Amino acid sequence: MAKYRLEIKINIVSEYLSGTIGINALAKKYKLKSTQQLRRWIHAYKTLGIKGLERSRKQKTYSVNFKLRAITMYEASEKSYQDVANELGLNNPALITRWRQEYHDHGMEGLSRKPGRPPMSNKEKVKRENKLLLKPLR
């Protein structure tokens, strides 16, 4: 997925909101792959302002209760992932999609697990270090 600078997003959304050009024409003008990205930016800007267009530079962690609230909000309403994300102050609706899948696959435990590779145990670290020490030098 291409990353766009905040200034570019603001310019594109402002151009759309000025009413002088439509979504399809803007997507072509700025060579966006689809109009969907632009629609998300517009929606995020309308609900969260500039903050909705900013990329988060740090990895945020969310509580199990927050994730469950997001899932429940999505499933109990006819709102889109984008609408729920905007309501909760998230600028990445795909998080809710992933949380929902993890919840349905693994229950509450799925919401408390950290994504990514699990850390090595001390035993694994020692084995790895021993292997490196025993390798013959060439």
mmCIF file of C-alpha atoms in Angstrom, residues 15 17-19 24 29 38 45 48 53 57 61 70 74 81 96 103 115 121-123 127 132 135:
data_model
loop_
_atom_site.group_PDB
_atom_site.id
_atom_site.type_symbol
_atom_site.label_atom_id
_atom_site.label_comp_id
_atom_site.label_asym_id
_atom_site.label_seq_id
_atom_site.Cartn_x
_atom_site.Cartn_y
_atom_site.Cartn_z
ATOM 1 C CA GLU A 15 -9.960 19.992 -3.568
ATOM 2 C CA LEU A 17 -14.634 19.511 -0.614
ATOM 3 C CA SER A 18 -14.353 22.709 -2.661
ATOM 4 C CA GLY A 19 -16.886 21.119 -5.021
ATOM 5 C CA ASN A 24 -13.328 9.863 -10.022
ATOM 6 C CA LYS A 29 -5.580 13.324 -11.464
ATOM 7 C CA LEU A 38 -10.060 8.881 -1.425
ATOM 8 C CA TYR A 45 -11.477 14.091 7.538
ATOM 9 C CA LEU A 48 -11.918 13.454 12.786
ATOM 10 C CA LEU A 53 -5.622 11.845 7.858
ATOM 11 C CA ARG A 57 4.075 6.658 13.740
ATOM 12 C CA THR A 61 -1.740 -1.060 22.063
ATOM 13 C CA ALA A 70 -15.202 -2.092 18.597
ATOM 14 C CA TYR A 74 -19.609 -3.152 14.351
ATOM 15 C CA TYR A 81 -15.623 -0.639 9.603
ATOM 16 C CA ILE A 96 -11.262 -3.857 13.612
ATOM 17 C CA TYR A 103 -12.067 -13.009 18.247
ATOM 18 C CA PRO A 115 0.567 -9.993 16.735
ATOM 19 C CA SER A 121 12.391 -18.554 25.605
ATOM 20 C CA ASN A 122 15.703 -18.562 27.480
ATOM 21 C CA LYS A 123 16.142 -22.214 26.563
ATOM 22 C CA LYS A 127 20.529 -23.436 22.208
ATOM 23 C CA LEU A 132 26.837 -20.454 16.948
ATOM 24 C CA LYS A 135 30.271 -23.770 14.355
#
